[in-house]
Each structure stands twice: as C-alpha cells, then as structure tokens.
CSV table of C-alpha atoms in Angstrom, one decimal:
chain,number,residue,atom,x,y,z
A,1,UNK,CA,7.9,49.5,34.5
A,2,UNK,CA,10.9,47.1,34.6
A,3,UNK,CA,13.8,47.8,32.3
A,4,UNK,CA,17.0,45.7,31.9
A,5,UNK,CA,20.0,47.5,30.5
A,6,UNK,CA,23.1,45.7,29.4
A,7,UNK,CA,26.6,47.3,29.1
A,8,UNK,CA,30.2,46.3,28.8
A,9,UNK,CA,30.2,44.7,25.3
A,10,UNK,CA,32.8,45.6,22.7
A,11,UNK,CA,35.6,44.2,20.7
A,12,UNK,CA,38.4,42.1,22.1
A,13,UNK,CA,41.1,39.8,20.7
A,14,UNK,CA,41.0,36.1,21.3
A,15,UNK,CA,42.3,35.3,24.8
A,16,UNK,CA,41.0,38.6,26.2
A,17,UNK,CA,38.4,39.5,28.7
A,18,UNK,CA,35.2,41.4,29.0
A,19,UNK,CA,32.8,42.1,31.9
A,20,UNK,CA,29.1,42.5,31.1
A,21,UNK,CA,26.7,44.3,33.4
A,22,UNK,CA,23.0,44.2,33.4
A,23,UNK,CA,21.2,46.9,35.5
A,24,UNK,CA,17.5,46.6,36.4
A,25,UNK,CA,15.4,49.7,36.6
A,26,UNK,CA,12.0,49.9,38.2
A,27,UNK,CA,12.6,46.5,39.8
A,28,UNK,CA,11.7,46.3,43.5
A,29,UNK,CA,14.4,44.8,45.7
A,30,UNK,CA,12.0,42.3,47.2
A,31,UNK,CA,11.3,41.0,43.7
A,32,UNK,CA,14.8,41.2,42.3
A,33,UNK,CA,16.4,39.2,45.1
A,34,UNK,CA,13.9,36.4,44.4
A,35,UNK,CA,14.4,36.5,40.7
A,36,UNK,CA,16.1,33.9,38.4
A,37,UNK,CA,18.7,35.8,36.3
A,38,UNK,CA,20.3,34.5,33.1
A,39,UNK,CA,22.6,35.6,30.4
A,40,UNK,CA,21.7,34.4,26.9
A,41,UNK,CA,23.5,35.0,23.6
A,42,UNK,CA,22.7,34.9,20.0
A,43,UNK,CA,25.3,34.6,17.3
A,44,UNK,CA,24.6,35.7,13.7
A,45,UNK,CA,22.5,33.1,12.0
A,46,UNK,CA,22.1,31.0,15.1
A,47,UNK,CA,19.4,30.6,17.7
A,48,UNK,CA,19.6,32.3,21.1
A,49,UNK,CA,21.2,30.1,23.7
A,50,UNK,CA,21.7,30.1,27.5
A,51,UNK,CA,25.2,31.1,28.7
A,52,UNK,CA,24.8,31.2,32.5
A,53,UNK,CA,22.1,31.3,35.1
A,54,UNK,CA,22.1,32.3,38.8
A,55,UNK,CA,19.3,31.7,41.2
A,56,UNK,CA,18.2,33.6,44.3
A,57,UNK,CA,20.6,31.6,46.5
A,58,UNK,CA,23.6,32.3,44.3
A,59,UNK,CA,23.7,28.9,42.8
A,60,UNK,CA,25.0,29.0,39.2
A,61,UNK,CA,24.7,26.9,36.1
A,62,UNK,CA,26.8,27.3,32.9
A,63,UNK,CA,26.5,26.0,29.4
A,64,UNK,CA,29.0,23.4,28.4
A,65,UNK,CA,30.8,25.8,26.0
A,66,UNK,CA,31.7,28.1,28.9
A,67,UNK,CA,34.2,25.5,30.0
A,68,UNK,CA,35.2,27.5,33.2
A,69,UNK,CA,36.0,30.7,31.3
A,70,UNK,CA,33.0,32.8,32.5
A,71,UNK,CA,31.6,33.7,35.9
A,72,UNK,CA,28.1,34.9,36.5
A,73,UNK,CA,27.3,36.9,39.6
A,74,UNK,CA,24.7,39.3,41.0
A,75,UNK,CA,24.4,42.2,43.4
A,76,UNK,CA,20.9,42.4,44.6
A,77,UNK,CA,21.4,45.7,46.5
A,78,UNK,CA,22.4,47.3,43.2
A,79,UNK,CA,19.8,45.3,41.1
A,80,UNK,CA,22.6,44.2,38.9
A,81,UNK,CA,23.8,41.1,37.1
A,82,UNK,CA,27.3,40.5,35.8
A,83,UNK,CA,29.1,38.2,33.5
A,84,UNK,CA,32.9,38.1,33.6
A,85,UNK,CA,34.3,36.5,30.4
A,86,UNK,CA,37.9,35.4,30.3
A,87,UNK,CA,39.9,33.5,27.7
A,88,UNK,CA,37.5,34.6,25.1
A,89,UNK,CA,37.2,32.8,21.7
A,90,UNK,CA,36.0,34.0,18.3
A,91,UNK,CA,33.0,31.7,18.7
A,92,UNK,CA,31.9,33.9,21.7
A,93,UNK,CA,31.0,36.6,19.2
A,94,UNK,CA,27.3,37.3,19.7
A,95,UNK,CA,24.7,39.7,21.0
A,96,UNK,CA,24.5,39.1,24.8
A,97,UNK,CA,21.2,39.5,26.6
A,98,UNK,CA,20.2,39.4,30.2
A,99,UNK,CA,16.9,38.1,31.4
A,100,UNK,CA,15.0,38.1,34.6
A,101,UNK,CA,12.0,36.1,36.0
A,102,UNK,CA,10.6,37.1,39.4
A,103,UNK,CA,9.6,34.4,41.7
A,104,UNK,CA,11.5,31.6,40.0
A,105,UNK,CA,13.6,30.5,42.9
A,106,UNK,CA,15.8,27.6,43.9
A,107,UNK,CA,16.0,24.6,41.6
A,108,UNK,CA,13.1,26.1,39.5
A,109,UNK,CA,15.6,28.6,38.1
A,110,UNK,CA,16.7,27.1,34.9
A,111,UNK,CA,17.8,28.7,31.6
A,112,UNK,CA,14.6,28.1,29.7
A,113,UNK,CA,14.2,31.3,27.8
A,114,UNK,CA,10.4,30.8,27.4
A,115,UNK,CA,9.8,31.5,31.1
A,116,UNK,CA,11.5,34.9,31.3
A,117,UNK,CA,9.4,38.0,31.4
A,118,UNK,CA,12.0,40.7,31.4
A,119,UNK,CA,14.7,41.1,28.8
A,120,UNK,CA,17.4,43.6,28.0
A,121,UNK,CA,18.1,45.0,24.5
A,122,UNK,CA,21.5,43.3,24.3
A,123,UNK,CA,25.1,44.3,24.1
A,124,UNK,CA,27.3,43.2,21.3
A,125,UNK,CA,30.5,41.2,21.8
A,126,UNK,CA,33.0,40.7,19.1
A,127,UNK,CA,36.1,38.5,19.5
A,128,UNK,CA,38.7,38.6,16.8
A,129,UNK,CA,41.3,35.9,16.1
C-alpha cells in the first residue's frame, strides 16, 4: 500500500525559507522513478492549485506565482520529493500536498490534479508578515 508523507512545514516570517519533503512508502523503485510528482497547495477558502511538477526525466514546471522562488527536486533512490521555498510571502500560507502518479512520464506529466492516484495528508505552511 503506497503512502506519501509530507514533512517540513511550519511557521516562517516573510522572506524566509522552508524545505518540504515528501517520502513515499510501499512504492517500488521501478514505479517511483517513472512517476510524475507534483506539489499542490490549498490556502484557506481557496481551491487547491499546482505549485510545481517534476517528471521522470527531471524536467520541471512551476506555477507563475512561484516566480523563481521555489525549487522542486526528487531523489528516486530515497523515494523522496522535495520543495525548497525561498523568499516566502504571506500569500504562500497554505496546506501543501505532494502527489504521485505512476507511469505518467515525459511530457504527459502535467499538474492536473485529477490524474493523480496517490496523495499525502499535507503539511501546513504559515508565512507571517
């Protein structure tokens, strides 16, 4: 049974940094390294939105609001996904979720949340001004 577990959330002041980690349990290496991986977030009262996506080849895509502040990366050997967030803003306050979809490779790996099978429970991020 696949489980995704996020960690690294917390409270930070504007301009600060956080590094989120998503660990996958029960996920075979052969499947994980061919999975599309995405970070989503949901702010209070708003819909969940894509933050960043990384495909099996390491190609990345970011939402416009990231504006070169965040970096998504993966470590297949450790079945892990990361999100380094710098120069954070109060509007980055949200619950952050990781999601994984096996077999969605290359250019098919997009941040469409409807296609993702596996989701974490989320980690809360609060940015104060």
